[in-house]
């Protein structure tokens, strides 16, 4: 026992100070919000759009103006590698979440930050939010990074956000995966079991758009094809900091 106490005292306080302090240091290979530079694309060049495995990068046929849907983006950097003009690069901004699906589209003008919930729901969930996690056919990568938020370093519970065992004990759902046809009915039933008012959070490219499986006949193409979504968190998978930032902004806990 004395040895355990000495070890605990030696370890000190392990939970990060964020959001009161600086965000945790991200790894050098972290890929965040895409940055598109207008006017650098050669006329008629479509190398970047052809390299995108999910069709998330498009170019206006007349102006050539690029637009990248982060809800479909795998952050694989194939587009930036294919762009010899340097018009596309993946930045280091972890703030990717958005309330509306259309706000996930990044253009050279930038993108919109997520809005907070309306006052009625924010008053209900601002201090305590219980979520039921649903894997609707994913590969488990998004679930793994979501579970990181429950570790000592992140301590999601200090914000009053917890995962619960069943939908009847939840305030909302956190859904991962492209929603396979076998899971579509189960997802709808789980959503119906959550008492009102309730929220839904779609985490990862698969949950937002279907990801690589968007056109597969055995998937439904994302969560909002089955139930309404209140927050979209892009990534493949999203970094834990991206997910935490989205949750806190959704609840009005971050400016």
mmCIF file of C-alpha atoms in Angstrom:
data_model
loop_
_atom_site.group_PDB
_atom_site.id
_atom_site.type_symbol
_atom_site.label_atom_id
_atom_site.label_comp_id
_atom_site.label_asym_id
_atom_site.label_seq_id
_atom_site.Cartn_x
_atom_site.Cartn_y
_atom_site.Cartn_z
ATOM 1 C CA UNK A 1 0.000 0.000 0.000
ATOM 2 C CA UNK A 2 2.781 2.432 0.918
ATOM 3 C CA UNK A 3 4.432 1.697 -2.405
ATOM 4 C CA UNK A 4 1.216 2.505 -4.295
ATOM 5 C CA UNK A 5 0.855 5.800 -2.435
ATOM 6 C CA UNK A 6 4.481 6.755 -3.190
ATOM 7 C CA UNK A 7 3.966 5.907 -6.862
ATOM 8 C CA UNK A 8 0.792 7.962 -7.064
ATOM 9 C CA UNK A 9 2.467 10.970 -5.450
ATOM 10 C CA UNK A 10 5.413 10.628 -7.832
ATOM 11 C CA UNK A 11 3.117 10.532 -10.853
ATOM 12 C CA UNK A 12 1.308 13.692 -9.837
ATOM 13 C CA UNK A 13 -1.656 15.125 -11.733
ATOM 14 C CA UNK A 14 -2.020 13.419 -15.124
ATOM 15 C CA UNK A 15 -5.190 15.049 -16.500
ATOM 16 C CA UNK A 16 -4.464 17.781 -19.058
ATOM 17 C CA UNK A 17 -5.519 21.355 -18.309
ATOM 18 C CA UNK A 18 -7.336 21.810 -21.632
ATOM 19 C CA UNK A 19 -9.590 23.714 -22.229
ATOM 20 C CA UNK A 20 -8.418 26.023 -19.413
ATOM 21 C CA UNK A 21 -4.838 25.619 -20.610
ATOM 22 C CA UNK A 22 -3.248 25.049 -24.017
ATOM 23 C CA UNK A 23 -4.446 22.078 -26.093
ATOM 24 C CA UNK A 24 -2.300 18.950 -25.998
ATOM 25 C CA UNK A 25 0.584 18.800 -28.441
ATOM 26 C CA UNK A 26 -0.457 17.069 -31.631
ATOM 27 C CA UNK A 27 1.840 14.596 -33.409
ATOM 28 C CA UNK A 28 3.870 15.847 -36.402
ATOM 29 C CA UNK A 29 1.823 13.676 -38.772
ATOM 30 C CA UNK A 30 -1.506 15.098 -37.594
ATOM 31 C CA UNK A 31 -3.726 16.173 -40.498
ATOM 32 C CA UNK A 32 -6.301 18.815 -39.685
ATOM 33 C CA UNK A 33 -8.534 21.282 -41.520
ATOM 34 C CA UNK A 34 -7.683 21.381 -45.254
ATOM 35 C CA UNK A 35 -6.366 24.646 -46.664
ATOM 36 C CA UNK A 36 -7.260 25.534 -50.251
ATOM 37 C CA UNK A 37 -5.536 28.399 -52.039
ATOM 38 C CA UNK A 38 -7.480 30.144 -54.802
ATOM 39 C CA UNK A 39 -5.782 31.020 -58.065
ATOM 40 C CA UNK A 40 -3.035 28.398 -57.920
ATOM 41 C CA UNK A 41 -4.817 25.700 -59.919
ATOM 42 C CA UNK A 42 -3.624 25.375 -63.537
ATOM 43 C CA UNK A 43 -6.468 25.715 -66.038
ATOM 44 C CA UNK A 44 -8.141 22.393 -66.759
ATOM 45 C CA UNK A 45 -6.048 20.443 -64.232
ATOM 46 C CA UNK A 46 -8.048 17.817 -62.380
ATOM 47 C CA UNK A 47 -5.254 15.689 -60.942
ATOM 48 C CA UNK A 48 -6.312 16.379 -57.360
ATOM 49 C CA UNK A 49 -10.003 15.580 -57.816
ATOM 50 C CA UNK A 50 -9.138 12.337 -59.585
ATOM 51 C CA UNK A 51 -6.890 11.294 -56.701
ATOM 52 C CA UNK A 52 -9.595 11.596 -54.024
ATOM 53 C CA UNK A 53 -10.790 8.060 -53.143
ATOM 54 C CA UNK A 54 -14.199 9.231 -51.899
ATOM 55 C CA UNK A 55 -15.030 11.998 -54.394
ATOM 56 C CA UNK A 56 -14.935 14.569 -51.616
ATOM 57 C CA UNK A 57 -12.875 17.065 -53.617
ATOM 58 C CA UNK A 58 -14.624 18.832 -56.487
ATOM 59 C CA UNK A 59 -13.810 21.662 -58.878
ATOM 60 C CA UNK A 60 -16.309 24.054 -60.422
ATOM 61 C CA UNK A 61 -16.431 23.272 -64.174
ATOM 62 C CA UNK A 62 -16.373 26.958 -65.128
ATOM 63 C CA UNK A 63 -14.187 28.710 -62.557
ATOM 64 C CA UNK A 64 -12.161 25.712 -61.425
ATOM 65 C CA UNK A 65 -12.799 26.736 -57.806
ATOM 66 C CA UNK A 66 -12.052 23.863 -55.449
ATOM 67 C CA UNK A 67 -14.291 22.645 -52.635
ATOM 68 C CA UNK A 68 -13.448 19.834 -50.225
ATOM 69 C CA UNK A 69 -16.164 18.062 -48.257
ATOM 70 C CA UNK A 70 -14.510 17.108 -44.960
ATOM 71 C CA UNK A 71 -17.495 14.881 -44.259
ATOM 72 C CA UNK A 72 -16.237 12.602 -47.034
ATOM 73 C CA UNK A 73 -12.516 13.267 -46.568
ATOM 74 C CA UNK A 74 -10.293 10.463 -45.252
ATOM 75 C CA UNK A 75 -7.422 12.923 -44.631
ATOM 76 C CA UNK A 76 -5.220 10.592 -46.658
ATOM 77 C CA UNK A 77 -3.423 13.544 -48.378
ATOM 78 C CA UNK A 78 -3.657 11.903 -51.801
ATOM 79 C CA UNK A 79 -5.088 15.143 -53.221
ATOM 80 C CA UNK A 80 -2.276 17.309 -51.876
ATOM 81 C CA UNK A 81 0.309 14.845 -53.149
ATOM 82 C CA UNK A 82 -1.251 14.940 -56.617
ATOM 83 C CA UNK A 83 -1.457 18.755 -56.697
ATOM 84 C CA UNK A 84 1.822 19.968 -58.183
ATOM 85 C CA UNK A 85 0.679 23.591 -57.875
ATOM 86 C CA UNK A 86 0.420 23.416 -54.094
ATOM 87 C CA UNK A 87 -3.205 24.555 -54.036
ATOM 88 C CA UNK A 88 -4.181 21.956 -51.412
ATOM 89 C CA UNK A 89 -2.588 21.066 -48.119
ATOM 90 C CA UNK A 90 -3.777 19.636 -44.855
ATOM 91 C CA UNK A 91 -3.318 22.070 -41.988
ATOM 92 C CA UNK A 92 -2.979 21.509 -38.266
ATOM 93 C CA UNK A 93 -6.268 22.997 -37.054
ATOM 94 C CA UNK A 94 -8.121 20.313 -35.068
ATOM 95 C CA UNK A 95 -11.435 22.229 -35.055
ATOM 96 C CA UNK A 96 -13.372 20.306 -37.704
ATOM 97 C CA UNK A 97 -16.809 19.629 -36.196
ATOM 98 C CA UNK A 98 -19.931 21.404 -37.472
ATOM 99 C CA UNK A 99 -23.627 21.556 -36.653
ATOM 100 C CA UNK A 100 -24.821 21.598 -40.264
ATOM 101 C CA UNK A 101 -23.771 19.173 -42.991
ATOM 102 C CA UNK A 102 -23.128 21.957 -45.487
ATOM 103 C CA UNK A 103 -20.673 23.628 -43.113
ATOM 104 C CA UNK A 104 -18.299 20.691 -43.556
ATOM 105 C CA UNK A 105 -17.454 21.873 -47.067
ATOM 106 C CA UNK A 106 -14.166 23.791 -47.075
ATOM 107 C CA UNK A 107 -13.476 26.355 -49.802
ATOM 108 C CA UNK A 108 -10.615 28.832 -50.268
ATOM 109 C CA UNK A 109 -12.702 31.221 -48.130
ATOM 110 C CA UNK A 110 -12.517 28.830 -45.149
ATOM 111 C CA UNK A 111 -15.332 27.239 -43.137
ATOM 112 C CA UNK A 112 -17.747 27.985 -40.314
ATOM 113 C CA UNK A 113 -17.183 26.938 -36.673
ATOM 114 C CA UNK A 114 -19.841 24.744 -35.049
ATOM 115 C CA UNK A 115 -22.783 26.572 -33.520
ATOM 116 C CA UNK A 116 -23.976 25.921 -29.988
ATOM 117 C CA UNK A 117 -27.253 24.210 -29.242
ATOM 118 C CA UNK A 118 -30.365 26.269 -28.778
ATOM 119 C CA UNK A 119 -30.848 27.654 -25.263
ATOM 120 C CA UNK A 120 -33.486 25.112 -24.256
ATOM 121 C CA UNK A 121 -31.329 22.086 -25.050
ATOM 122 C CA UNK A 122 -28.120 23.750 -23.825
ATOM 123 C CA UNK A 123 -29.737 24.358 -20.440
ATOM 124 C CA UNK A 124 -30.669 20.683 -20.345
ATOM 125 C CA UNK A 125 -27.320 19.233 -21.425
ATOM 126 C CA UNK A 126 -24.791 21.966 -20.663
ATOM 127 C CA UNK A 127 -23.849 20.533 -17.258
ATOM 128 C CA UNK A 128 -24.506 16.841 -17.833
ATOM 129 C CA UNK A 129 -24.635 14.843 -21.068
ATOM 130 C CA UNK A 130 -25.118 11.071 -21.161
ATOM 131 C CA UNK A 131 -24.384 9.384 -24.491
ATOM 132 C CA UNK A 132 -25.067 5.901 -25.786
ATOM 133 C CA UNK A 133 -22.423 4.870 -28.330
ATOM 134 C CA UNK A 134 -23.672 2.923 -31.356
ATOM 135 C CA UNK A 135 -21.331 1.191 -33.790
ATOM 136 C CA UNK A 136 -23.354 1.012 -36.983
ATOM 137 C CA UNK A 137 -20.948 -1.102 -39.006
ATOM 138 C CA UNK A 138 -17.608 0.662 -38.546
ATOM 139 C CA UNK A 139 -14.046 -0.676 -38.429
ATOM 140 C CA UNK A 140 -13.620 0.228 -34.727
ATOM 141 C CA UNK A 141 -11.060 3.002 -35.343
ATOM 142 C CA UNK A 142 -13.507 5.780 -34.409
ATOM 143 C CA UNK A 143 -14.620 3.830 -31.363
ATOM 144 C CA UNK A 144 -10.995 3.374 -30.266
ATOM 145 C CA UNK A 145 -10.232 7.097 -30.431
ATOM 146 C CA UNK A 146 -13.529 7.913 -28.723
ATOM 147 C CA UNK A 147 -12.569 5.595 -25.867
ATOM 148 C CA UNK A 148 -9.352 7.593 -25.415
ATOM 149 C CA UNK A 149 -11.486 10.422 -23.994
ATOM 150 C CA UNK A 150 -12.275 8.215 -21.001
ATOM 151 C CA UNK A 151 -8.610 7.818 -20.040
ATOM 152 C CA UNK A 152 -6.965 9.720 -17.186
ATOM 153 C CA UNK A 153 -5.237 12.198 -19.481
ATOM 154 C CA UNK A 154 -8.506 13.383 -21.044
ATOM 155 C CA UNK A 155 -11.042 12.557 -18.306
ATOM 156 C CA UNK A 156 -14.220 13.264 -20.261
ATOM 157 C CA UNK A 157 -16.252 12.893 -17.086
ATOM 158 C CA UNK A 158 -14.906 16.180 -15.668
ATOM 159 C CA UNK A 159 -17.091 17.952 -18.236
ATOM 160 C CA UNK A 160 -20.166 16.015 -17.138
ATOM 161 C CA UNK A 161 -20.094 13.912 -20.335
ATOM 162 C CA UNK A 162 -20.390 10.176 -19.854
ATOM 163 C CA UNK A 163 -21.192 7.072 -21.877
ATOM 164 C CA UNK A 164 -24.024 4.913 -20.593
ATOM 165 C CA UNK A 165 -25.052 1.328 -21.157
ATOM 166 C CA UNK A 166 -28.485 1.847 -22.692
ATOM 167 C CA UNK A 167 -30.498 4.376 -24.704
ATOM 168 C CA UNK A 168 -33.166 4.869 -22.020
ATOM 169 C CA UNK A 169 -30.492 6.256 -19.711
ATOM 170 C CA UNK A 170 -29.058 8.522 -22.428
ATOM 171 C CA UNK A 171 -29.527 12.094 -23.603
ATOM 172 C CA UNK A 172 -28.359 11.214 -27.083
ATOM 173 C CA UNK A 173 -26.423 8.906 -29.371
ATOM 174 C CA UNK A 174 -22.839 8.976 -30.584
ATOM 175 C CA UNK A 175 -22.802 6.957 -33.790
ATOM 176 C CA UNK A 176 -19.868 5.557 -35.754
ATOM 177 C CA UNK A 177 -19.798 3.557 -38.986
ATOM 178 C CA UNK A 178 -21.524 3.896 -42.376
ATOM 179 C CA UNK A 179 -24.803 2.342 -41.124
ATOM 180 C CA UNK A 180 -24.925 -1.091 -42.675
ATOM 181 C CA UNK A 181 -28.329 -2.291 -43.804
ATOM 182 C CA UNK A 182 -28.271 -4.845 -40.996
ATOM 183 C CA UNK A 183 -27.813 -2.011 -38.451
ATOM 184 C CA UNK A 184 -30.255 0.533 -39.898
ATOM 185 C CA UNK A 185 -33.316 -0.735 -38.062
ATOM 186 C CA UNK A 186 -31.386 -1.213 -34.807
ATOM 187 C CA UNK A 187 -30.089 2.371 -35.052
ATOM 188 C CA UNK A 188 -33.578 3.792 -35.565
ATOM 189 C CA UNK A 189 -34.976 1.746 -32.672
ATOM 190 C CA UNK A 190 -32.142 2.864 -30.402
ATOM 191 C CA UNK A 191 -32.794 6.502 -31.323
ATOM 192 C CA UNK A 192 -36.518 6.086 -30.644
ATOM 193 C CA UNK A 193 -35.711 4.664 -27.191
ATOM 194 C CA UNK A 194 -33.816 7.802 -26.138
ATOM 195 C CA UNK A 195 -36.170 10.187 -24.279
ATOM 196 C CA UNK A 196 -36.808 13.705 -25.586
ATOM 197 C CA UNK A 197 -35.072 16.087 -25.934
ATOM 198 C CA UNK A 198 -32.181 14.192 -27.487
ATOM 199 C CA UNK A 199 -29.184 14.788 -29.709
ATOM 200 C CA UNK A 200 -27.247 12.705 -32.231
ATOM 201 C CA UNK A 201 -23.530 12.986 -32.981
ATOM 202 C CA UNK A 202 -22.096 11.419 -36.149
ATOM 203 C CA UNK A 203 -18.400 10.620 -35.700
ATOM 204 C CA UNK A 204 -16.077 9.880 -38.618
ATOM 205 C CA UNK A 205 -16.333 9.975 -42.396
ATOM 206 C CA UNK A 206 -18.309 6.730 -42.525
ATOM 207 C CA UNK A 207 -20.974 7.983 -40.112
ATOM 208 C CA UNK A 208 -21.243 11.320 -41.936
ATOM 209 C CA UNK A 209 -21.276 10.251 -45.574
ATOM 210 C CA UNK A 210 -20.621 6.532 -45.794
ATOM 211 C CA UNK A 211 -16.906 7.141 -46.347
ATOM 212 C CA UNK A 212 -15.302 4.565 -48.613
ATOM 213 C CA UNK A 213 -18.502 2.540 -48.443
ATOM 214 C CA UNK A 214 -20.883 5.309 -49.528
ATOM 215 C CA UNK A 215 -21.863 3.577 -52.769
ATOM 216 C CA UNK A 216 -21.838 0.028 -51.419
ATOM 217 C CA UNK A 217 -25.264 -1.633 -51.712
ATOM 218 C CA UNK A 218 -25.029 -2.970 -48.154
ATOM 219 C CA UNK A 219 -24.666 0.465 -46.521
ATOM 220 C CA UNK A 220 -27.078 3.372 -46.134
ATOM 221 C CA UNK A 221 -24.601 6.199 -46.684
ATOM 222 C CA UNK A 222 -24.353 7.749 -43.236
ATOM 223 C CA UNK A 223 -26.331 8.405 -40.085
ATOM 224 C CA UNK A 224 -28.498 11.291 -41.324
ATOM 225 C CA UNK A 225 -30.122 9.037 -43.905
ATOM 226 C CA UNK A 226 -31.794 7.281 -40.958
ATOM 227 C CA UNK A 227 -32.066 9.761 -38.059
ATOM 228 C CA UNK A 228 -31.474 13.526 -37.608
ATOM 229 C CA UNK A 229 -27.927 14.600 -36.687
ATOM 230 C CA UNK A 230 -27.000 17.535 -34.425
ATOM 231 C CA UNK A 231 -23.205 17.415 -34.699
ATOM 232 C CA UNK A 232 -20.851 16.111 -37.389
ATOM 233 C CA UNK A 233 -17.253 15.287 -36.419
ATOM 234 C CA UNK A 234 -15.095 14.576 -39.507
ATOM 235 C CA UNK A 235 -12.025 12.364 -39.605
ATOM 236 C CA UNK A 236 -10.885 8.836 -40.353
ATOM 237 C CA UNK A 237 -10.836 8.510 -37.431
ATOM 238 C CA UNK A 238 -11.245 11.906 -35.746
ATOM 239 C CA UNK A 239 -8.498 12.766 -33.268
ATOM 240 C CA UNK A 240 -9.789 12.734 -29.659
ATOM 241 C CA UNK A 241 -9.097 16.485 -29.476
ATOM 242 C CA UNK A 242 -11.309 17.063 -32.539
ATOM 243 C CA UNK A 243 -14.156 15.131 -30.934
ATOM 244 C CA UNK A 244 -13.765 16.836 -27.548
ATOM 245 C CA UNK A 245 -13.641 20.276 -29.185
ATOM 246 C CA UNK A 246 -16.846 19.519 -31.084
ATOM 247 C CA UNK A 247 -18.663 18.291 -27.977
ATOM 248 C CA UNK A 248 -17.674 21.315 -25.888
ATOM 249 C CA UNK A 249 -18.588 23.781 -28.639
ATOM 250 C CA UNK A 250 -21.902 22.024 -29.141
ATOM 251 C CA UNK A 251 -22.699 22.538 -25.472
ATOM 252 C CA UNK A 252 -21.518 26.145 -25.469
ATOM 253 C CA UNK A 253 -18.535 25.334 -23.243
ATOM 254 C CA UNK A 254 -15.994 26.867 -25.661
ATOM 255 C CA UNK A 255 -16.020 30.304 -27.267
#
